[in-house]
Backbone atoms as SQL, in Angstrom:
CREATE TABLE atoms (id INTEGER PRIMARY KEY, chain TEXT, resi INTEGER, resn TEXT, atom TEXT, x REAL, y REAL, z REAL);
INSERT INTO atoms VALUES
  (1, 'A', 1, 'ASP', 'N', 0.858, -1.170, 0.000),
  (2, 'A', 1, 'ASP', 'CA', 0.000, 0.000, 0.000),
  (3, 'A', 1, 'ASP', 'C', 0.905, 1.233, 0.000),
  (4, 'A', 2, 'GLN', 'N', 0.782, 2.051, -1.027),
  (5, 'A', 2, 'GLN', 'CA', 1.631, 3.220, -1.170),
  (6, 'A', 2, 'GLN', 'C', 1.331, 4.303, -0.127),
  (7, 'A', 3, 'GLU', 'N', 0.122, 4.369, 0.309),
  (8, 'A', 3, 'GLU', 'CA', -0.234, 5.407, 1.285),
  (9, 'A', 3, 'GLU', 'C', 0.331, 5.110, 2.680),
  (10, 'A', 4, 'THR', 'N', 0.215, 3.832, 3.118),
  (11, 'A', 4, 'THR', 'CA', 0.687, 3.473, 4.461),
  (12, 'A', 4, 'THR', 'C', 2.097, 2.897, 4.450),
  (13, 'A', 5, 'LEU', 'N', 2.625, 2.640, 3.263),
  (14, 'A', 5, 'LEU', 'CA', 3.942, 2.012, 3.092),
  (15, 'A', 5, 'LEU', 'C', 4.017, 0.668, 3.824),
  (16, 'A', 6, 'GLN', 'N', 2.950, -0.113, 3.699),
  (17, 'A', 6, 'GLN', 'CA', 2.881, -1.441, 4.311),
  (18, 'A', 6, 'GLN', 'C', 2.443, -2.451, 3.262),
  (19, 'A', 7, 'TRP', 'N', 2.940, -3.665, 3.441),
  (20, 'A', 7, 'TRP', 'CA', 2.494, -4.755, 2.587),
  (21, 'A', 7, 'TRP', 'C', 1.099, -5.167, 3.007),
  (22, 'A', 8, 'LYS', 'N', 0.270, -5.523, 2.039),
  (23, 'A', 8, 'LYS', 'CA', -1.059, -6.048, 2.330),
  (24, 'A', 8, 'LYS', 'C', -1.137, -7.489, 1.833),
  (25, 'A', 9, 'PHE', 'N', -1.665, -8.325, 2.686),
  (26, 'A', 9, 'PHE', 'CA', -1.816, -9.733, 2.356),
  (27, 'A', 9, 'PHE', 'C', -2.930, -9.916, 1.338),
  (28, 'A', 10, 'LYS', 'N', -2.610, -10.598, 0.228),
  (29, 'A', 10, 'LYS', 'CA', -3.624, -10.838, -0.802),
  (30, 'A', 10, 'LYS', 'C', -4.176, -12.251, -0.731),
  (31, 'A', 11, 'ASP', 'N', -3.310, -13.258, -0.811),
  (32, 'A', 11, 'ASP', 'CA', -3.763, -14.635, -0.743),
  (33, 'A', 11, 'ASP', 'C', -2.574, -15.551, -0.463),
  (34, 'A', 12, 'ALA', 'N', -2.892, -16.786, -0.219),
  (35, 'A', 12, 'ALA', 'CA', -1.868, -17.809, 0.039),
  (36, 'A', 12, 'ALA', 'C', -2.310, -19.106, -0.612),
  (37, 'A', 13, 'GLU', 'N', -1.326, -19.899, -0.949),
  (38, 'A', 13, 'GLU', 'CA', -1.662, -21.225, -1.471),
  (39, 'A', 13, 'GLU', 'C', -2.226, -22.046, -0.326),
  (40, 'A', 14, 'THR', 'N', -3.306, -22.712, -0.580),
  (41, 'A', 14, 'THR', 'CA', -3.938, -23.487, 0.479),
  (42, 'A', 14, 'THR', 'C', -3.543, -24.956, 0.441),
  (43, 'A', 15, 'SER', 'N', -2.980, -25.409, -0.650),
  (44, 'A', 15, 'SER', 'CA', -2.612, -26.816, -0.721),
  (45, 'A', 15, 'SER', 'C', -1.224, -27.014, -0.103),
  (46, 'A', 16, 'ILE', 'N', -1.107, -28.066, 0.680),
  (47, 'A', 16, 'ILE', 'CA', 0.158, -28.402, 1.318),
  (48, 'A', 16, 'ILE', 'C', 0.956, -29.260, 0.354),
  (49, 'A', 17, 'TRP', 'N', 2.264, -28.950, 0.271),
  (50, 'A', 17, 'TRP', 'CA', 3.133, -29.720, -0.619),
  (51, 'A', 17, 'TRP', 'C', 3.256, -31.142, -0.111),
  (52, 'A', 18, 'LYS', 'N', 3.116, -32.094, -1.010),
  (53, 'A', 18, 'LYS', 'CA', 3.274, -33.507, -0.658),
  (54, 'A', 18, 'LYS', 'C', 4.361, -34.090, -1.533),
  (55, 'A', 19, 'GLU', 'N', 5.240, -34.822, -0.900),
  (56, 'A', 19, 'GLU', 'CA', 6.347, -35.437, -1.617),
  (57, 'A', 19, 'GLU', 'C', 5.813, -36.420, -2.652),
  (58, 'A', 20, 'PRO', 'N', 6.365, -36.393, -3.877),
  (59, 'A', 20, 'PRO', 'CA', 5.877, -37.318, -4.906),
  (60, 'A', 20, 'PRO', 'C', 6.175, -38.762, -4.522),
  (61, 'A', 21, 'PRO', 'N', 5.386, -39.703, -4.997),
  (62, 'A', 21, 'PRO', 'CA', 5.612, -41.104, -4.647),
  (63, 'A', 21, 'PRO', 'C', 6.956, -41.601, -5.188),
  (64, 'A', 22, 'ASP', 'N', 7.549, -42.515, -4.458),
  (65, 'A', 22, 'ASP', 'CA', 8.817, -43.132, -4.847),
  (66, 'A', 22, 'ASP', 'C', 8.521, -44.593, -5.174),
  (67, 'A', 23, 'PRO', 'N', 8.625, -44.996, -6.437),
  (68, 'A', 23, 'PRO', 'CA', 8.254, -46.368, -6.820),
  (69, 'A', 23, 'PRO', 'C', 9.025, -47.438, -6.048),
  (70, 'A', 24, 'MET', 'N', 10.294, -47.190, -5.734),
  (71, 'A', 24, 'MET', 'CA', 11.088, -48.175, -5.008),
  (72, 'A', 24, 'MET', 'C', 10.557, -48.343, -3.576),
  (73, 'A', 25, 'ILE', 'N', 10.292, -47.243, -2.902),
  (74, 'A', 25, 'ILE', 'CA', 9.766, -47.304, -1.541),
  (75, 'A', 25, 'ILE', 'C', 8.359, -47.907, -1.546),
  (76, 'A', 26, 'ASP', 'N', 7.561, -47.566, -2.554),
  (77, 'A', 26, 'ASP', 'CA', 6.221, -48.157, -2.670),
  (78, 'A', 26, 'ASP', 'C', 6.297, -49.673, -2.830),
  (79, 'A', 27, 'ALA', 'N', 7.245, -50.160, -3.641),
  (80, 'A', 27, 'ALA', 'CA', 7.409, -51.601, -3.844),
  (81, 'A', 27, 'ALA', 'C', 7.821, -52.286, -2.540),
  (82, 'A', 28, 'ILE', 'N', 8.715, -51.650, -1.794),
  (83, 'A', 28, 'ILE', 'CA', 9.151, -52.208, -0.512),
  (84, 'A', 28, 'ILE', 'C', 7.981, -52.257, 0.464),
  (85, 'A', 29, 'CYS', 'N', 7.242, -51.169, 0.555),
  (86, 'A', 29, 'CYS', 'CA', 6.097, -51.111, 1.479),
  (87, 'A', 29, 'CYS', 'C', 5.024, -52.130, 1.099),
  (88, 'A', 30, 'ASN', 'N', 4.751, -52.284, -0.176),
  (89, 'A', 30, 'ASN', 'CA', 3.753, -53.261, -0.619),
  (90, 'A', 30, 'ASN', 'C', 4.179, -54.683, -0.262),
  (91, 'A', 31, 'MET', 'N', 5.477, -54.988, -0.425),
  (92, 'A', 31, 'MET', 'CA', 5.991, -56.308, -0.087),
  (93, 'A', 31, 'MET', 'C', 5.854, -56.559, 1.421),
  (94, 'A', 32, 'VAL', 'N', 6.179, -55.558, 2.235),
  (95, 'A', 32, 'VAL', 'CA', 6.085, -55.713, 3.688),
  (96, 'A', 32, 'VAL', 'C', 4.624, -55.815, 4.118),
  (97, 'A', 33, 'ASP', 'N', 3.736, -55.063, 3.486),
  (98, 'A', 33, 'ASP', 'CA', 2.305, -55.182, 3.792),
  (99, 'A', 33, 'ASP', 'C', 1.828, -56.615, 3.572),
  (100, 'A', 34, 'GLU', 'N', 2.332, -57.234, 2.521),
  (101, 'A', 34, 'GLU', 'CA', 1.926, -58.594, 2.173),
  (102, 'A', 34, 'GLU', 'C', 2.537, -59.627, 3.121),
  (103, 'A', 35, 'LYS', 'N', 3.843, -59.483, 3.411),
  (104, 'A', 35, 'LYS', 'CA', 4.547, -60.484, 4.212),
  (105, 'A', 35, 'LYS', 'C', 4.507, -60.208, 5.708),
  (106, 'A', 36, 'ARG', 'N', 4.137, -59.003, 6.117),
  (107, 'A', 36, 'ARG', 'CA', 4.078, -58.547, 7.501),
  (108, 'A', 36, 'ARG', 'C', 5.454, -58.252, 8.087),
  (109, 'A', 37, 'GLN', 'N', 6.504, -59.010, 7.731),
  (110, 'A', 37, 'GLN', 'CA', 7.861, -58.700, 8.174),
  (111, 'A', 37, 'GLN', 'C', 8.858, -59.317, 7.210),
  (112, 'A', 38, 'TRP', 'N', 10.058, -58.740, 7.207),
  (113, 'A', 38, 'TRP', 'CA', 11.102, -59.213, 6.307),
  (114, 'A', 38, 'TRP', 'C', 12.454, -58.901, 6.925),
  (115, 'A', 39, 'PHE', 'N', 13.414, -59.824, 6.795),
  (116, 'A', 39, 'PHE', 'CA', 14.773, -59.587, 7.242),
  (117, 'A', 39, 'PHE', 'C', 15.745, -60.132, 6.210),
  (118, 'A', 40, 'GLY', 'N', 16.780, -59.365, 5.930),
  (119, 'A', 40, 'GLY', 'CA', 17.820, -59.791, 5.003),
  (120, 'A', 40, 'GLY', 'C', 18.765, -58.641, 4.734),
  (121, 'A', 41, 'SER', 'N', 19.664, -58.849, 3.813),
  (122, 'A', 41, 'SER', 'CA', 20.617, -57.802, 3.448),
  (123, 'A', 41, 'SER', 'C', 20.003, -56.893, 2.384),
  (124, 'A', 42, 'ALA', 'N', 20.668, -55.796, 2.138),
  (125, 'A', 42, 'ALA', 'CA', 20.210, -54.893, 1.076),
  (126, 'A', 42, 'ALA', 'C', 20.246, -55.621, -0.269),
  (127, 'A', 43, 'SER', 'N', 21.250, -56.443, -0.476),
  (128, 'A', 43, 'SER', 'CA', 21.335, -57.222, -1.724),
  (129, 'A', 43, 'SER', 'C', 20.169, -58.187, -1.841),
  (130, 'A', 44, 'ASP', 'N', 19.776, -58.811, -0.721),
  (131, 'A', 44, 'ASP', 'CA', 18.623, -59.721, -0.738),
  (132, 'A', 44, 'ASP', 'C', 17.344, -58.975, -1.116),
  (133, 'A', 45, 'LEU', 'N', 17.190, -57.777, -0.567),
  (134, 'A', 45, 'LEU', 'CA', 15.993, -56.976, -0.860),
  (135, 'A', 45, 'LEU', 'C', 15.963, -56.560, -2.332),
  (136, 'A', 46, 'ILE', 'N', 17.109, -56.183, -2.861),
  (137, 'A', 46, 'ILE', 'CA', 17.206, -55.826, -4.283),
  (138, 'A', 46, 'ILE', 'C', 16.810, -57.015, -5.153),
  (139, 'A', 47, 'GLU', 'N', 17.303, -58.195, -4.790),
  (140, 'A', 47, 'GLU', 'CA', 16.990, -59.401, -5.560),
  (141, 'A', 47, 'GLU', 'C', 15.509, -59.768, -5.435),
  (142, 'A', 48, 'GLU', 'N', 14.985, -59.687, -4.208),
  (143, 'A', 48, 'GLU', 'CA', 13.574, -60.052, -3.978),
  (144, 'A', 48, 'GLU', 'C', 12.627, -59.181, -4.790),
  (145, 'A', 49, 'LEU', 'N', 12.925, -57.881, -4.887),
  (146, 'A', 49, 'LEU', 'CA', 12.033, -56.952, -5.581),
  (147, 'A', 49, 'LEU', 'C', 12.465, -56.685, -7.025),
  (148, 'A', 50, 'ASN', 'N', 13.516, -57.359, -7.457),
  (149, 'A', 50, 'ASN', 'CA', 14.021, -57.202, -8.821),
  (150, 'A', 50, 'ASN', 'C', 14.317, -55.724, -9.133),
  (151, 'A', 51, 'LEU', 'N', 15.044, -55.090, -8.230),
  (152, 'A', 51, 'LEU', 'CA', 15.415, -53.682, -8.398),
  (153, 'A', 51, 'LEU', 'C', 16.755, -53.588, -9.123),
  (154, 'A', 52, 'THR', 'N', 16.772, -54.034, -10.357),
  (155, 'A', 52, 'THR', 'CA', 18.007, -54.046, -11.121),
  (156, 'A', 52, 'THR', 'C', 18.565, -52.632, -11.275),
  (157, 'A', 53, 'GLY', 'N', 19.872, -52.533, -11.224),
  (158, 'A', 53, 'GLY', 'CA', 20.524, -51.240, -11.369),
  (159, 'A', 53, 'GLY', 'C', 20.609, -50.457, -10.074),
  (160, 'A', 54, 'THR', 'N', 20.188, -51.048, -8.965),
  (161, 'A', 54, 'THR', 'CA', 20.235, -50.369, -7.667),
  (162, 'A', 54, 'THR', 'C', 21.380, -50.942, -6.857),
  (163, 'A', 55, 'ALA', 'N', 22.241, -50.073, -6.368),
  (164, 'A', 55, 'ALA', 'CA', 23.357, -50.503, -5.524),
  (165, 'A', 55, 'ALA', 'C', 22.856, -50.687, -4.094),
  (166, 'A', 56, 'PRO', 'N', 23.366, -51.697, -3.379),
  (167, 'A', 56, 'PRO', 'CA', 22.922, -51.927, -2.004),
  (168, 'A', 56, 'PRO', 'C', 23.094, -50.708, -1.093),
  (169, 'A', 57, 'ASN', 'N', 24.216, -50.003, -1.226),
  (170, 'A', 57, 'ASN', 'CA', 24.418, -48.834, -0.364),
  (171, 'A', 57, 'ASN', 'C', 23.444, -47.705, -0.706),
  (172, 'A', 58, 'ALA', 'N', 23.055, -47.587, -1.970),
  (173, 'A', 58, 'ALA', 'CA', 22.073, -46.565, -2.366),
  (174, 'A', 58, 'ALA', 'C', 20.694, -46.918, -1.794),
  (175, 'A', 59, 'LEU', 'N', 20.355, -48.198, -1.795),
  (176, 'A', 59, 'LEU', 'CA', 19.080, -48.630, -1.221),
  (177, 'A', 59, 'LEU', 'C', 19.048, -48.352, 0.281),
  (178, 'A', 60, 'THR', 'N', 20.129, -48.657, 0.975),
  (179, 'A', 60, 'THR', 'CA', 20.204, -48.417, 2.415),
  (180, 'A', 60, 'THR', 'C', 20.097, -46.928, 2.728),
  (181, 'A', 61, 'ARG', 'N', 20.780, -46.096, 1.947),
  (182, 'A', 61, 'ARG', 'CA', 20.676, -44.643, 2.152),
  (183, 'A', 61, 'ARG', 'C', 19.242, -44.161, 1.957),
  (184, 'A', 62, 'LYS', 'N', 18.580, -44.688, 0.933),
  (185, 'A', 62, 'LYS', 'CA', 17.196, -44.280, 0.667),
  (186, 'A', 62, 'LYS', 'C', 16.278, -44.723, 1.803),
  (187, 'A', 63, 'LEU', 'N', 16.466, -45.933, 2.307),
  (188, 'A', 63, 'LEU', 'CA', 15.652, -46.407, 3.421),
  (189, 'A', 63, 'LEU', 'C', 15.889, -45.557, 4.669),
  (190, 'A', 64, 'ASN', 'N', 17.132, -45.188, 4.914),
  (191, 'A', 64, 'ASN', 'CA', 17.436, -44.318, 6.055),
  (192, 'A', 64, 'ASN', 'C', 16.727, -42.977, 5.907),
  (193, 'A', 65, 'ALA', 'N', 16.737, -42.432, 4.708),
  (194, 'A', 65, 'ALA', 'CA', 16.128, -41.119, 4.467),
  (195, 'A', 65, 'ALA', 'C', 14.601, -41.179, 4.514),
  (196, 'A', 66, 'LYS', 'N', 14.018, -42.293, 4.103),
  (197, 'A', 66, 'LYS', 'CA', 12.556, -42.395, 3.989),
  (198, 'A', 66, 'LYS', 'C', 11.903, -43.153, 5.138),
  (199, 'A', 67, 'SER', 'N', 12.674, -43.560, 6.132),
  (200, 'A', 67, 'SER', 'CA', 12.114, -44.401, 7.195),
  (201, 'A', 67, 'SER', 'C', 10.985, -43.710, 7.967),
  (202, 'A', 68, 'SER', 'N', 11.128, -42.428, 8.247),
  (203, 'A', 68, 'SER', 'CA', 10.053, -41.751, 8.984),
  (204, 'A', 68, 'SER', 'C', 8.798, -41.620, 8.126),
  (205, 'A', 69, 'MET', 'N', 8.962, -41.391, 6.837),
  (206, 'A', 69, 'MET', 'CA', 7.812, -41.330, 5.931),
  (207, 'A', 69, 'MET', 'C', 7.135, -42.702, 5.851),
  (208, 'A', 70, 'MET', 'N', 7.930, -43.776, 5.806),
  (209, 'A', 70, 'MET', 'CA', 7.364, -45.124, 5.754),
  (210, 'A', 70, 'MET', 'C', 6.547, -45.400, 7.015),
  (211, 'A', 71, 'TRP', 'N', 7.040, -44.932, 8.159),
  (212, 'A', 71, 'TRP', 'CA', 6.317, -45.147, 9.400),
  (213, 'A', 71, 'TRP', 'C', 5.052, -44.290, 9.458),
  (214, 'A', 72, 'ASN', 'N', 5.190, -43.007, 9.143),
  (215, 'A', 72, 'ASN', 'CA', 4.051, -42.096, 9.241),
  (216, 'A', 72, 'ASN', 'C', 2.942, -42.423, 8.247),
  (217, 'A', 73, 'ASP', 'N', 3.310, -42.786, 7.026),
  (218, 'A', 73, 'ASP', 'CA', 2.311, -43.018, 5.981),
  (219, 'A', 73, 'ASP', 'C', 1.778, -44.451, 5.953),
  (220, 'A', 74, 'ARG', 'N', 2.659, -45.426, 6.210),
  (221, 'A', 74, 'ARG', 'CA', 2.260, -46.822, 6.020),
  (222, 'A', 74, 'ARG', 'C', 2.403, -47.689, 7.273),
  (223, 'A', 75, 'ARG', 'N', 2.905, -47.124, 8.355),
  (224, 'A', 75, 'ARG', 'CA', 3.155, -47.853, 9.600),
  (225, 'A', 75, 'ARG', 'C', 4.093, -49.047, 9.375),
  (226, 'A', 76, 'ILE', 'N', 5.155, -48.787, 8.602),
  (227, 'A', 76, 'ILE', 'CA', 6.181, -49.802, 8.361),
  (228, 'A', 76, 'ILE', 'C', 7.451, -49.353, 9.051),
  (229, 'A', 77, 'ARG', 'N', 7.952, -50.214, 9.924),
  (230, 'A', 77, 'ARG', 'CA', 9.144, -49.927, 10.703),
  (231, 'A', 77, 'ARG', 'C', 10.370, -50.463, 9.969),
  (232, 'A', 78, 'TYR', 'N', 11.402, -49.630, 9.878),
  (233, 'A', 78, 'TYR', 'CA', 12.681, -50.010, 9.269),
  (234, 'A', 78, 'TYR', 'C', 13.749, -49.965, 10.346),
  (235, 'A', 79, 'ILE', 'N', 14.470, -51.070, 10.506),
  (236, 'A', 79, 'ILE', 'CA', 15.566, -51.139, 11.464),
  (237, 'A', 79, 'ILE', 'C', 16.773, -51.698, 10.732),
  (238, 'A', 80, 'SER', 'N', 17.875, -50.981, 10.848),
  (239, 'A', 80, 'SER', 'CA', 19.126, -51.449, 10.266),
  (240, 'A', 80, 'SER', 'C', 19.915, -52.127, 11.372),
  (241, 'A', 81, 'LYS', 'N', 20.214, -53.404, 11.188),
  (242, 'A', 81, 'LYS', 'CA', 20.947, -54.169, 12.197),
  (243, 'A', 81, 'LYS', 'C', 22.353, -54.437, 11.686),
  (244, 'A', 82, 'ARG', 'N', 23.299, -54.312, 12.596),
  (245, 'A', 82, 'ARG', 'CA', 24.692, -54.522, 12.215),
  (246, 'A', 82, 'ARG', 'C', 25.358, -55.392, 13.272),
  (247, 'A', 83, 'SER', 'N', 26.064, -56.394, 12.813),
  (248, 'A', 83, 'SER', 'CA', 26.812, -57.269, 13.705),
  (249, 'A', 83, 'SER', 'C', 28.172, -57.521, 13.067),
  (250, 'A', 84, 'GLY', 'N', 29.182, -56.843, 13.574),
  (251, 'A', 84, 'GLY', 'CA', 30.511, -56.959, 12.972),
  (252, 'A', 84, 'GLY', 'C', 30.486, -56.421, 11.558),
  (253, 'A', 85, 'SER', 'N', 30.863, -57.245, 10.612),
  (254, 'A', 85, 'SER', 'CA', 30.869, -56.811, 9.211),
  (255, 'A', 85, 'SER', 'C', 29.544, -57.124, 8.514),
  (256, 'A', 86, 'LEU', 'N', 28.639, -57.837, 9.203),
  (257, 'A', 86, 'LEU', 'CA', 27.351, -58.189, 8.608),
  (258, 'A', 86, 'LEU', 'C', 26.334, -57.101, 8.885),
  (259, 'A', 87, 'ARG', 'N', 25.583, -56.744, 7.857),
  (260, 'A', 87, 'ARG', 'CA', 24.528, -55.740, 7.981),
  (261, 'A', 87, 'ARG', 'C', 23.221, -56.339, 7.507),
  (262, 'A', 88, 'GLY', 'N', 22.175, -56.020, 8.223),
  (263, 'A', 88, 'GLY', 'CA', 20.870, -56.537, 7.854),
  (264, 'A', 88, 'GLY', 'C', 19.805, -55.465, 7.912),
  (265, 'A', 89, 'ILE', 'N', 18.754, -55.705, 7.166),
  (266, 'A', 89, 'ILE', 'CA', 17.606, -54.799, 7.136),
  (267, 'A', 89, 'ILE', 'C', 16.424, -55.575, 7.690),
  (268, 'A', 90, 'TYR', 'N', 15.766, -54.968, 8.673),
  (269, 'A', 90, 'TYR', 'CA', 14.568, -55.561, 9.233),
  (270, 'A', 90, 'TYR', 'C', 13.412, -54.612, 8.970),
  (271, 'A', 91, 'LEU', 'N', 12.380, -55.129, 8.330),
  (272, 'A', 91, 'LEU', 'CA', 11.188, -54.361, 8.006),
  (273, 'A', 91, 'LEU', 'C', 9.982, -55.094, 8.570),
  (274, 'A', 92, 'GLU', 'N', 9.089, -54.359, 9.207),
  (275, 'A', 92, 'GLU', 'CA', 7.861, -54.970, 9.698),
  (276, 'A', 92, 'GLU', 'C', 6.746, -53.950, 9.666),
  (277, 'A', 93, 'THR', 'N', 5.535, -54.441, 9.534),
  (278, 'A', 93, 'THR', 'CA', 4.381, -53.578, 9.571),
  (279, 'A', 93, 'THR', 'C', 3.700, -53.719, 10.923),
  (280, 'A', 94, 'GLU', 'N', 3.181, -52.619, 11.405),
  (281, 'A', 94, 'GLU', 'CA', 2.485, -52.649, 12.684),
  (282, 'A', 94, 'GLU', 'C', 1.150, -53.354, 12.501),
  (283, 'A', 95, 'GLU', 'N', 0.832, -54.231, 13.415),
  (284, 'A', 95, 'GLU', 'CA', -0.442, -54.937, 13.354),
  (285, 'A', 95, 'GLU', 'C', -1.583, -53.955, 13.567),
  (286, 'A', 96, 'ALA', 'N', -2.610, -54.069, 12.776),
  (287, 'A', 96, 'ALA', 'CA', -3.765, -53.158, 12.899),
  (288, 'A', 96, 'ALA', 'C', -4.723, -53.652, 13.945);
């Protein structure tokens, strides 16, 4: 406003931004929904879901980054277990 030298509020976006779906995370969540729980290595998970072209360390990084979203949206718990040089991924869905 030129007279008062103040900004005036006109409007705001009302839609909240939602992260786009991730096909890899969706495939993992769908598999866990079906099996209720799963344990194995990142390589085992890649093989089980036929995620060709995915490196095990990239899958683990993605699971670490998306674990809270998996829990909040689908109630799927991700736990990374490590024993010496062996690493495992434990996935389970909360019973309804």
